Amino acid sequence: MAANRMLVFFARHKVAGNLLMALMILFGLLGLTQLNRQLMPDFTLEQIQIDITWPGASTQDIESNVIEPMEREFMLLDNLDRVYATSFEGRAVVQLDFDYGSNMAKALTDVQSAVARVATFPQEMERPIVRLLTPTEVICNIEISGPFTESALKAYAWEIRNALLQRGVSSIRMSGLRKSELRVEVPAETLRRLDLTLEDIAQRIARSSLDLPGGTLDTDRISRQIRSERRARTAAELGELEVLSNESGERLQLKDIARIHETAADGEVARKVGEHASINMNVRRSRGVDSMLAQQGVESYLDEFRATAPASLKVELFDVFADQVTQRVNMLLVNGAGGLLLVLAVLYIFLGGRPAFWVAIGIPISFLAAMAGMAAIGLSLNMISMFALIMGIGIIVDDAIVVSEHAGTLYNAGVPGGEAAERAARVMFPPVLAASLTTLAAFLPILLVQEEVGSVVKELPLTLGFVIAASLVECFLVLPMHLRTALTKQGKPAPWRIRFDEGFARFRRGAFSRLLKTALRQRYASVTTAICLFLLSITMMTTGRLGFDFFPAPESDLVFANFSFTPGAPRRESEVMVAELGRSSRAAERSLGYAPGDLIAFGVGSVATRDPGVGNAPLEVSADHLGVYTLELAPGDTREVRNEAFIEAWKREVTRSPGVEKLIFFSRQVAGPPGNDVELSLSGASLEDMKAAAVYAAGWLSAVPGVDSVDDDLPRGKQEVLLEITPAGEAMGFSAAEVARQVRNAYEGALADRVPRDEEELRVLVKLPEAGPGEAGLRSLYLRSRSGVEAPLTEVVDLRQRVGFSQIRRTDGVRQVTVSADINPTMTTSGQVIRAMQEQGVMRTIRERYGVAINFLGRAEQQQMALEDFQMAAMVALGSIYIVLAWVFARYAMPLVVMSVIPFGLVGAILGHLAFGFNLSMFSLVALLGLAGVLVNDSIILVSAVQRHRDEGESMMDALVHGAQERLRPVLMTSMTTIVGVTPILFEGSLQAQLVQPLAITLVFGLALAPPLVLVYVPCVMAIGGDLSRRSRARRTRRQPRVSLGGRASSPST
């Protein structure tokens, strides 16, 4: 057999094993330099976004005139999964989600064509921007502030942005960079006196603002480009433009009739650090960029920038995601080193110095080789792949222990060291290969999980695949040569080792054998007891004793306070509330016993926006009545106060301004699927009914302990004034479109020009003075028809008022409201809250009272889809394991015996989670697959040993006892080495360790049950199988007819 010849060659060759080991190390180190370090795996987005701007339009107008026509066109697109549309005042955002794996280049072209087919867009609407969404990950945030003008801060921000982009940063999103406008304000009296309209002046500005190529002028010696340039770029230049002139040569310039000034656009986001304006730069990386290297580049440039910038200019870093990557890598390295020393100690006790060293050294060698494979296919070093590497410890040690222990047993039986290593590799290769294939079969179906969760967890089976392959290579091609040398050169054992080996042999022949024989005699009672323990564990889950937290993550260092006033409230009120949140946060810091700056590392307030952590409001949402205050607390491992305690102190200190409708405090989760912990979707009714249902649901959720930050995404809007043209207005020649345009020009401004300047685009707007707005100003507004008839607005239209909504969301053409909430995991879970809503009839009441359809979205939806995919993956995994085992044993029933241990790993996991106060999570479920792999691996080798004894002529009972005795030592070693290898993580006190502690709990407590499961439960099941087989043969024998001497058949006697 080719495999045996290769094993023999590497075992006997003097340098082949070392050369292969050197190659594994070399390529591993090379791969390690190529692996990007980042927080989460790279993934693709099958999403396209459309940005729509229609200045001055109401939310309902945008919905009916823009969103609905587009939705009808989108119905014809291929592979379209969902259409999400959100309308705001003056703009809208549409997101199209396509099926996983779709051709997004074709999808982008199809969407652009669908948008172009809409022929009913309003003329005043700007051209929709269609773009493919590219996934990016935050590296850090930079905040610049100081006693400077807004234009000076902009200049510094653009300088930093451009320099970072040139140094390899993928993208930078900026906030607080308010757009500038050139406003031309003309009084209404002046317009009537000159017989002009705002649109007339805007057109004259547009005609006079030329910047056009005029061709090329060629001479004998030089060629010159001709341009015609008259575009005004400043208020002074704009004021020189001629508006009117007469025959006598008198010229009326724009500055003579209008106030021209530059100002920030209305509703723009403004930020403040302390008393000074600030600008935020959200630095992001794209696929293939190393987070830690990118962060180092950012910090290096900022050091250079600070050296030449004014001392009063503050350039601060906060929310540095790369630090989290560093902390996690360091946490795993430190605990991994500690675990490796403990593994070496256990191996030394059981195997001796030299064999223990070579078994332990196989762990880093296999990891390095696996990293070479990971780098080759573009994987990265992130939370998920590091999770897989931890799980790989048990697999690597298990394989090496099986070979080394069998070689040691042969050597102690008198076989020469070289031959013992060679025979151990040959004998153990088939069962270990089968065990590796079953482990792969358990994990590879995870690739079937799709959507966002699938994109995140796909690196787990791929990384484990490389670990398993590297472990097999190291175990059978490298380790036997080292064992050959180690056993040959092994000296006389120390006295303590002799006593240990003799004591272990007595235990194996005495107490263990008696326990096993008793269990075999009472095999039905033993198996029944195990089944009862399993059912008891399941009961703990179903009765709520043990919760389920789908994607737990440690708290971040960021804390937010979102607020909103009544829509239409002046911007000044929001600015006052932001200042109060800053004051009260510092008061909360003092009340908790901290000096200024010891607990709060950084704070910034923003007006006209809110953090998107509440509800589904996209980042671009802006309105003067909104605001948010963001705090970065000291690193979690350096402070005793947790986020929840600080939030409670902050709430006690804050003074709520009159008119504040909502004030929500919350902390952001570090990682995990998008969305809130609880998201309840309401759809299918009128906006008023959905709003009432949302208020009812939010009220119920707010009363549940542990539920915070309850909100809905159907906020009331400003009071709207509806204009309905009268018959008299129609008789004067006015149309509804003409009236709407003139009113919009008066209040929003008529767009005259777009002037590129520096790094931004300057809009030139012609409008009435600021004193004009208001109901009185509206009623005094004069309109002019196309025929030249001038009349007050009140003679042309009837005015009617109503309160609308400032945001309307739609999903697949249906209006939708989402009620969202966050969960304090120390008090409850999202699953428990959702179950309580169903059991207490809240869902039924909402459906019946308000006539709405209800669905769960957010993390609950992601959890449901992921669990469904996991269920399918589990079925595929079990089927694959059965096929592999049936091939190995060449029997149909034996795989069921081996696989019968899989469910019992859950018993240890549940007990461990209860003991440490953790909920089960997705990581726990994935760790169960790794635990199942170890249990199945040990069971395969036990069954192989029992079959070998049966083939040697032993009875079933003797074969079971002798096989279990033979496997006692390696099973204990496998369990103990894996347990001690991950135990340091189990007791790690850092917040970052909370991500991987469910893995450690599952492995430690699950493997603690491995020896009795594999060495007692499996033999009992095999014995019961033997009983059933004998009874089946006996029944078949009794059914066979007996032949009498006379040749007649007779029935068997009873």
PDB file of C-alpha atoms in Angstrom, residues 125-365:
ATOM      1  CA  MET A 125     -35.535  65.731  -8.029  1.00  0.00           C
ATOM      2  CA  GLU A 126     -31.802  65.301  -8.421  1.00  0.00           C
ATOM      3  CA  ARG A 127     -30.462  62.370 -10.398  1.00  0.00           C
ATOM      4  CA  PRO A 128     -30.488  59.172  -8.277  1.00  0.00           C
ATOM      5  CA  ILE A 129     -27.059  57.834  -7.316  1.00  0.00           C
ATOM      6  CA  VAL A 130     -26.836  54.044  -7.749  1.00  0.00           C
ATOM      7  CA  ARG A 131     -23.832  52.310  -6.183  1.00  0.00           C
ATOM      8  CA  LEU A 132     -22.673  48.859  -5.204  1.00  0.00           C
ATOM      9  CA  LEU A 133     -22.055  48.554  -1.472  1.00  0.00           C
ATOM     10  CA  THR A 134     -18.559  47.383  -0.574  1.00  0.00           C
ATOM     11  CA  PRO A 135     -17.970  45.895   2.888  1.00  0.00           C
ATOM     12  CA  THR A 136     -15.459  47.781   5.001  1.00  0.00           C
ATOM     13  CA  GLU A 137     -14.314  47.506   8.607  1.00  0.00           C
ATOM     14  CA  VAL A 138     -13.579  50.371  10.963  1.00  0.00           C
ATOM     15  CA  ILE A 139      -9.931  50.862  11.893  1.00  0.00           C
ATOM     16  CA  CYS A 140     -10.307  53.898  14.137  1.00  0.00           C
ATOM     17  CA  ASN A 141     -11.934  57.306  14.502  1.00  0.00           C
ATOM     18  CA  ILE A 142     -10.034  60.582  14.333  1.00  0.00           C
ATOM     19  CA  GLU A 143     -11.554  63.712  15.867  1.00  0.00           C
ATOM     20  CA  ILE A 144      -9.988  67.114  15.123  1.00  0.00           C
ATOM     21  CA  SER A 145     -11.101  70.157  17.093  1.00  0.00           C
ATOM     22  CA  GLY A 146      -9.897  73.502  18.333  1.00  0.00           C
ATOM     23  CA  PRO A 147     -10.532  77.262  18.389  1.00  0.00           C
ATOM     24  CA  PHE A 148     -10.603  77.616  14.614  1.00  0.00           C
ATOM     25  CA  THR A 149     -13.107  78.736  12.017  1.00  0.00           C
ATOM     26  CA  GLU A 150     -15.116  76.090  10.263  1.00  0.00           C
ATOM     27  CA  SER A 151     -13.240  76.628   7.003  1.00  0.00           C
ATOM     28  CA  ALA A 152      -9.876  76.241   8.771  1.00  0.00           C
ATOM     29  CA  LEU A 153     -10.984  72.965  10.397  1.00  0.00           C
ATOM     30  CA  LYS A 154     -12.153  71.752   6.993  1.00  0.00           C
ATOM     31  CA  ALA A 155      -8.758  72.483   5.511  1.00  0.00           C
ATOM     32  CA  TYR A 156      -6.991  70.494   8.229  1.00  0.00           C
ATOM     33  CA  ALA A 157      -9.469  67.617   7.834  1.00  0.00           C
ATOM     34  CA  TRP A 158      -8.952  67.472   4.067  1.00  0.00           C
ATOM     35  CA  GLU A 159      -5.182  67.550   4.521  1.00  0.00           C
ATOM     36  CA  ILE A 160      -5.317  64.581   6.908  1.00  0.00           C
ATOM     37  CA  ARG A 161      -7.799  62.695   4.732  1.00  0.00           C
ATOM     38  CA  ASN A 162      -5.793  63.091   1.530  1.00  0.00           C
ATOM     39  CA  ALA A 163      -2.546  62.099   3.219  1.00  0.00           C
ATOM     40  CA  LEU A 164      -4.055  58.957   4.761  1.00  0.00           C
ATOM     41  CA  LEU A 165      -5.636  57.901   1.469  1.00  0.00           C
ATOM     42  CA  GLN A 166      -2.267  58.293  -0.236  1.00  0.00           C
ATOM     43  CA  ARG A 167      -0.714  56.074   2.463  1.00  0.00           C
ATOM     44  CA  GLY A 168      -3.011  53.155   1.767  1.00  0.00           C
ATOM     45  CA  VAL A 169      -6.115  53.756   3.905  1.00  0.00           C
ATOM     46  CA  SER A 170      -9.079  52.352   1.967  1.00  0.00           C
ATOM     47  CA  SER A 171     -11.753  54.918   2.764  1.00  0.00           C
ATOM     48  CA  ILE A 172     -12.618  57.690   5.195  1.00  0.00           C
ATOM     49  CA  ARG A 173     -16.149  58.747   6.105  1.00  0.00           C
ATOM     50  CA  MET A 174     -16.386  62.267   7.464  1.00  0.00           C
ATOM     51  CA  SER A 175     -18.970  63.766   9.808  1.00  0.00           C
ATOM     52  CA  GLY A 176     -19.373  67.318  11.036  1.00  0.00           C
ATOM     53  CA  LEU A 177     -18.041  68.628   7.729  1.00  0.00           C
ATOM     54  CA  ARG A 178     -20.962  70.933   7.051  1.00  0.00           C
ATOM     55  CA  LYS A 179     -21.628  71.804   3.429  1.00  0.00           C
ATOM     56  CA  SER A 180     -21.408  75.488   2.538  1.00  0.00           C
ATOM     57  CA  GLU A 181     -23.909  77.492   0.495  1.00  0.00           C
ATOM     58  CA  LEU A 182     -23.875  80.852  -1.201  1.00  0.00           C
ATOM     59  CA  ARG A 183     -27.261  82.361  -0.414  1.00  0.00           C
ATOM     60  CA  VAL A 184     -28.756  85.173  -2.417  1.00  0.00           C
ATOM     61  CA  GLU A 185     -31.642  86.585  -0.372  1.00  0.00           C
ATOM     62  CA  VAL A 186     -33.951  88.937  -2.237  1.00  0.00           C
ATOM     63  CA  PRO A 187     -36.877  90.608  -0.422  1.00  0.00           C
ATOM     64  CA  ALA A 188     -40.322  89.951  -1.855  1.00  0.00           C
ATOM     65  CA  GLU A 189     -40.995  93.697  -2.208  1.00  0.00           C
ATOM     66  CA  THR A 190     -37.908  94.096  -4.387  1.00  0.00           C
ATOM     67  CA  LEU A 191     -38.989  91.244  -6.617  1.00  0.00           C
ATOM     68  CA  ARG A 192     -42.418  92.764  -7.165  1.00  0.00           C
ATOM     69  CA  ARG A 193     -40.946  96.234  -7.786  1.00  0.00           C
ATOM     70  CA  LEU A 194     -38.581  94.887 -10.453  1.00  0.00           C
ATOM     71  CA  ASP A 195     -41.177  92.507 -11.873  1.00  0.00           C
ATOM     72  CA  LEU A 196     -38.896  89.515 -11.220  1.00  0.00           C
ATOM     73  CA  THR A 197     -39.191  86.108  -9.589  1.00  0.00           C
ATOM     74  CA  LEU A 198     -36.636  84.087  -7.668  1.00  0.00           C
ATOM     75  CA  GLU A 199     -36.421  81.738 -10.622  1.00  0.00           C
ATOM     76  CA  ASP A 200     -35.665  84.639 -12.958  1.00  0.00           C
ATOM     77  CA  ILE A 201     -32.686  85.683 -10.846  1.00  0.00           C
ATOM     78  CA  ALA A 202     -31.466  82.080 -10.539  1.00  0.00           C
ATOM     79  CA  GLN A 203     -31.558  81.717 -14.328  1.00  0.00           C
ATOM     80  CA  ARG A 204     -29.603  84.953 -14.823  1.00  0.00           C
ATOM     81  CA  ILE A 205     -26.955  83.781 -12.363  1.00  0.00           C
ATOM     82  CA  ALA A 206     -26.751  80.457 -14.193  1.00  0.00           C
ATOM     83  CA  ARG A 207     -26.376  82.179 -17.599  1.00  0.00           C
ATOM     84  CA  SER A 208     -23.635  84.482 -16.345  1.00  0.00           C
ATOM     85  CA  SER A 209     -21.670  81.734 -14.563  1.00  0.00           C
ATOM     86  CA  LEU A 210     -19.733  80.246 -17.462  1.00  0.00           C
ATOM     87  CA  ASP A 211     -16.658  78.063 -17.339  1.00  0.00           C
ATOM     88  CA  LEU A 212     -16.438  76.543 -20.808  1.00  0.00           C
ATOM     89  CA  PRO A 213     -13.664  75.410 -23.158  1.00  0.00           C
ATOM     90  CA  GLY A 214     -13.242  77.626 -26.231  1.00  0.00           C
ATOM     91  CA  GLY A 215     -10.947  75.489 -28.324  1.00  0.00           C
ATOM     92  CA  THR A 216      -7.211  75.624 -29.057  1.00  0.00           C
ATOM     93  CA  LEU A 217      -5.153  78.541 -30.417  1.00  0.00           C
ATOM     94  CA  ASP A 218      -2.132  77.293 -32.367  1.00  0.00           C
ATOM     95  CA  THR A 219       0.838  79.496 -33.361  1.00  0.00           C
ATOM     96  CA  ASP A 220       4.221  78.726 -34.835  1.00  0.00           C
ATOM     97  CA  ARG A 221       5.894  78.394 -31.474  1.00  0.00           C
ATOM     98  CA  ILE A 222       3.189  77.460 -28.942  1.00  0.00           C
ATOM     99  CA  SER A 223      -0.315  76.003 -28.593  1.00  0.00           C
ATOM    100  CA  ARG A 224      -2.715  77.656 -26.152  1.00  0.00           C
ATOM    101  CA  GLN A 225      -6.004  76.417 -24.669  1.00  0.00           C
ATOM    102  CA  ILE A 226      -8.847  78.954 -24.862  1.00  0.00           C
ATOM    103  CA  ARG A 227     -11.413  79.090 -22.039  1.00  0.00           C
ATOM    104  CA  SER A 228     -14.381  81.314 -21.295  1.00  0.00           C
ATOM    105  CA  GLU A 229     -14.522  81.742 -17.509  1.00  0.00           C
ATOM    106  CA  ARG A 230     -16.988  84.002 -15.732  1.00  0.00           C
ATOM    107  CA  ARG A 231     -18.103  81.704 -12.887  1.00  0.00           C
ATOM    108  CA  ALA A 232     -18.474  83.480  -9.538  1.00  0.00           C
ATOM    109  CA  ARG A 233     -16.875  81.569  -6.663  1.00  0.00           C
ATOM    110  CA  THR A 234     -17.327  84.012  -3.761  1.00  0.00           C
ATOM    111  CA  ALA A 235     -20.071  86.267  -2.427  1.00  0.00           C
ATOM    112  CA  ALA A 236     -18.196  89.363  -3.663  1.00  0.00           C
ATOM    113  CA  GLU A 237     -17.807  87.957  -7.178  1.00  0.00           C
ATOM    114  CA  LEU A 238     -21.448  86.965  -7.221  1.00  0.00           C
ATOM    115  CA  GLY A 239     -22.500  90.462  -6.180  1.00  0.00           C
ATOM    116  CA  GLU A 240     -20.862  91.962  -9.286  1.00  0.00           C
ATOM    117  CA  LEU A 241     -23.180  90.068 -11.639  1.00  0.00           C
ATOM    118  CA  GLU A 242     -25.539  92.259 -13.662  1.00  0.00           C
ATOM    119  CA  VAL A 243     -29.222  91.660 -13.103  1.00  0.00           C
ATOM    120  CA  LEU A 244     -30.838  94.461 -15.120  1.00  0.00           C
ATOM    121  CA  SER A 245     -29.723  97.340 -17.352  1.00  0.00           C
ATOM    122  CA  ASN A 246     -31.557 100.097 -19.271  1.00  0.00           C
ATOM    123  CA  GLU A 247     -30.983 101.975 -22.505  1.00  0.00           C
ATOM    124  CA  SER A 248     -29.170 104.780 -20.722  1.00  0.00           C
ATOM    125  CA  GLY A 249     -26.490 102.358 -19.591  1.00  0.00           C
ATOM    126  CA  GLU A 250     -27.489 102.101 -15.956  1.00  0.00           C
ATOM    127  CA  ARG A 251     -26.653  98.654 -14.557  1.00  0.00           C
ATOM    128  CA  LEU A 252     -28.321  96.973 -11.626  1.00  0.00           C
ATOM    129  CA  GLN A 253     -26.000  94.514  -9.960  1.00  0.00           C
ATOM    130  CA  LEU A 254     -27.019  91.608  -7.755  1.00  0.00           C
ATOM    131  CA  LYS A 255     -25.475  93.189  -4.655  1.00  0.00           C
ATOM    132  CA  ASP A 256     -27.813  96.160  -5.125  1.00  0.00           C
ATOM    133  CA  ILE A 257     -30.976  94.118  -4.625  1.00  0.00           C
ATOM    134  CA  ALA A 258     -29.913  91.107  -2.505  1.00  0.00           C
ATOM    135  CA  ARG A 259     -28.020  90.112   0.577  1.00  0.00           C
ATOM    136  CA  ILE A 260     -25.326  87.668  -0.512  1.00  0.00           C
ATOM    137  CA  HIS A 261     -23.489  85.616   2.097  1.00  0.00           C
ATOM    138  CA  GLU A 262     -21.868  82.221   2.603  1.00  0.00           C
ATOM    139  CA  THR A 263     -23.281  79.961   5.328  1.00  0.00           C
ATOM    140  CA  ALA A 264     -23.664  76.318   6.289  1.00  0.00           C
ATOM    141  CA  ALA A 265     -26.524  74.410   4.720  1.00  0.00           C
ATOM    142  CA  ASP A 266     -29.621  73.871   6.864  1.00  0.00           C
ATOM    143  CA  GLY A 267     -29.896  70.613   8.797  1.00  0.00           C
ATOM    144  CA  GLU A 268     -26.198  69.716   8.494  1.00  0.00           C
ATOM    145  CA  VAL A 269     -24.533  67.691  11.252  1.00  0.00           C
ATOM    146  CA  ALA A 270     -22.335  69.694  13.624  1.00  0.00           C
ATOM    147  CA  ARG A 271     -19.993  68.210  16.241  1.00  0.00           C
ATOM    148  CA  LYS A 272     -18.356  69.681  19.329  1.00  0.00           C
ATOM    149  CA  VAL A 273     -15.584  68.535  21.643  1.00  0.00           C
ATOM    150  CA  GLY A 274     -15.950  70.693  24.717  1.00  0.00           C
ATOM    151  CA  GLU A 275     -16.579  74.241  23.537  1.00  0.00           C
ATOM    152  CA  HIS A 276     -14.960  73.869  20.117  1.00  0.00           C
ATOM    153  CA  ALA A 277     -16.304  72.632  16.795  1.00  0.00           C
ATOM    154  CA  SER A 278     -14.914  69.326  15.578  1.00  0.00           C
ATOM    155  CA  ILE A 279     -14.832  67.071  12.520  1.00  0.00           C
ATOM    156  CA  ASN A 280     -14.825  63.281  12.668  1.00  0.00           C
ATOM    157  CA  MET A 281     -12.964  60.979  10.289  1.00  0.00           C
ATOM    158  CA  ASN A 282     -14.082  57.357  10.382  1.00  0.00           C
ATOM    159  CA  VAL A 283     -11.068  55.468   8.986  1.00  0.00           C
ATOM    160  CA  ARG A 284     -11.924  52.147   7.365  1.00  0.00           C
ATOM    161  CA  ARG A 285     -10.149  49.270   5.708  1.00  0.00           C
ATOM    162  CA  SER A 286     -11.315  47.223   2.752  1.00  0.00           C
ATOM    163  CA  ARG A 287     -10.782  43.575   1.894  1.00  0.00           C
ATOM    164  CA  GLY A 288      -7.168  42.436   2.053  1.00  0.00           C
ATOM    165  CA  VAL A 289      -5.869  45.225   4.308  1.00  0.00           C
ATOM    166  CA  ASP A 290      -4.255  44.380   7.650  1.00  0.00           C
ATOM    167  CA  SER A 291      -5.998  46.306  10.442  1.00  0.00           C
ATOM    168  CA  MET A 292      -2.955  46.535  12.693  1.00  0.00           C
ATOM    169  CA  LEU A 293      -0.601  47.680   9.920  1.00  0.00           C
ATOM    170  CA  ALA A 294      -3.165  50.236   8.767  1.00  0.00           C
ATOM    171  CA  GLN A 295      -3.528  51.541  12.325  1.00  0.00           C
ATOM    172  CA  GLN A 296       0.235  51.823  12.665  1.00  0.00           C
ATOM    173  CA  GLY A 297       0.305  53.857   9.448  1.00  0.00           C
ATOM    174  CA  VAL A 298      -2.435  56.155  10.753  1.00  0.00           C
ATOM    175  CA  GLU A 299      -0.648  56.756  14.057  1.00  0.00           C
ATOM    176  CA  SER A 300       2.676  57.331  12.306  1.00  0.00           C
ATOM    177  CA  TYR A 301       1.201  60.006  10.038  1.00  0.00           C
ATOM    178  CA  LEU A 302      -0.689  61.718  12.855  1.00  0.00           C
ATOM    179  CA  ASP A 303       2.548  62.003  14.828  1.00  0.00           C
ATOM    180  CA  GLU A 304       4.095  63.750  11.828  1.00  0.00           C
ATOM    181  CA  PHE A 305       1.048  65.991  11.414  1.00  0.00           C
ATOM    182  CA  ARG A 306       0.945  67.037  15.074  1.00  0.00           C
ATOM    183  CA  ALA A 307       4.599  68.053  14.918  1.00  0.00           C
ATOM    184  CA  THR A 308       3.797  70.829  12.417  1.00  0.00           C
ATOM    185  CA  ALA A 309       0.171  71.665  13.302  1.00  0.00           C
ATOM    186  CA  PRO A 310      -0.794  74.474  15.722  1.00  0.00           C
ATOM    187  CA  ALA A 311      -0.604  73.444  19.358  1.00  0.00           C
ATOM    188  CA  SER A 312      -4.253  74.408  19.892  1.00  0.00           C
ATOM    189  CA  LEU A 313      -5.425  71.932  17.241  1.00  0.00           C
ATOM    190  CA  LYS A 314      -6.446  68.697  18.940  1.00  0.00           C
ATOM    191  CA  VAL A 315      -6.152  65.489  16.903  1.00  0.00           C
ATOM    192  CA  GLU A 316      -7.532  62.618  18.983  1.00  0.00           C
ATOM    193  CA  LEU A 317      -7.965  58.917  18.276  1.00  0.00           C
ATOM    194  CA  PHE A 318     -10.879  56.958  19.734  1.00  0.00           C
ATOM    195  CA  ASP A 319     -12.789  53.739  19.128  1.00  0.00           C
ATOM    196  CA  VAL A 320      -9.639  52.081  17.778  1.00  0.00           C
ATOM    197  CA  PHE A 321     -10.805  48.704  16.448  1.00  0.00           C
ATOM    198  CA  ALA A 322      -7.232  47.637  15.738  1.00  0.00           C
ATOM    199  CA  ASP A 323      -6.599  47.700  19.501  1.00  0.00           C
ATOM    200  CA  GLN A 324      -9.282  45.055  19.937  1.00  0.00           C
ATOM    201  CA  VAL A 325      -7.510  42.838  17.383  1.00  0.00           C
ATOM    202  CA  THR A 326      -4.223  43.347  19.243  1.00  0.00           C
ATOM    203  CA  GLN A 327      -5.830  42.567  22.606  1.00  0.00           C
ATOM    204  CA  ARG A 328      -7.414  39.368  21.301  1.00  0.00           C
ATOM    205  CA  VAL A 329      -4.254  38.143  19.606  1.00  0.00           C
ATOM    206  CA  ASN A 330      -2.204  38.854  22.735  1.00  0.00           C
ATOM    207  CA  MET A 331      -4.813  37.217  24.965  1.00  0.00           C
ATOM    208  CA  LEU A 332      -4.742  34.049  22.864  1.00  0.00           C
ATOM    209  CA  LEU A 333      -0.932  34.023  22.630  1.00  0.00           C
ATOM    210  CA  VAL A 334      -0.450  34.428  26.381  1.00  0.00           C
ATOM    211  CA  ASN A 335      -3.074  31.842  27.281  1.00  0.00           C
ATOM    212  CA  GLY A 336      -1.897  29.566  24.479  1.00  0.00           C
ATOM    213  CA  ALA A 337       1.656  29.653  25.830  1.00  0.00           C
ATOM    214  CA  GLY A 338       0.378  28.847  29.321  1.00  0.00           C
ATOM    215  CA  GLY A 339      -1.777  26.055  27.979  1.00  0.00           C
ATOM    216  CA  LEU A 340       1.141  24.614  26.008  1.00  0.00           C
ATOM    217  CA  LEU A 341       3.251  24.400  29.166  1.00  0.00           C
ATOM    218  CA  LEU A 342       0.427  22.598  30.958  1.00  0.00           C
ATOM    219  CA  VAL A 343       0.027  20.198  28.017  1.00  0.00           C
ATOM    220  CA  LEU A 344       3.753  19.514  28.112  1.00  0.00           C
ATOM    221  CA  ALA A 345       3.526  18.757  31.848  1.00  0.00           C
ATOM    222  CA  VAL A 346       0.702  16.233  31.341  1.00  0.00           C
ATOM    223  CA  LEU A 347       2.505  14.589  28.445  1.00  0.00           C
ATOM    224  CA  TYR A 348       5.707  14.421  30.478  1.00  0.00           C
ATOM    225  CA  ILE A 349       3.914  12.581  33.275  1.00  0.00           C
ATOM    226  CA  PHE A 350       2.406   9.995  30.912  1.00  0.00           C
ATOM    227  CA  LEU A 351       5.013   9.674  28.177  1.00  0.00           C
ATOM    228  CA  GLY A 352       8.333  10.844  29.528  1.00  0.00           C
ATOM    229  CA  GLY A 353      10.549  13.763  28.565  1.00  0.00           C
ATOM    230  CA  ARG A 354      11.566  13.185  24.940  1.00  0.00           C
ATOM    231  CA  PRO A 355       8.262  11.792  23.583  1.00  0.00           C
ATOM    232  CA  ALA A 356       6.335  14.485  25.458  1.00  0.00           C
ATOM    233  CA  PHE A 357       8.487  17.214  23.912  1.00  0.00           C
ATOM    234  CA  TRP A 358       7.959  15.993  20.359  1.00  0.00           C
ATOM    235  CA  VAL A 359       4.224  15.545  20.862  1.00  0.00           C
ATOM    236  CA  ALA A 360       3.901  19.049  22.323  1.00  0.00           C
ATOM    237  CA  ILE A 361       6.101  20.658  19.674  1.00  0.00           C
ATOM    238  CA  GLY A 362       3.717  19.290  17.065  1.00  0.00           C
ATOM    239  CA  ILE A 363       1.092  21.843  18.149  1.00  0.00           C
ATOM    240  CA  PRO A 364       2.933  25.005  17.004  1.00  0.00           C
ATOM    241  CA  ILE A 365       4.348  23.198  13.952  1.00  0.00           C
TER     242      ILE A 365
END
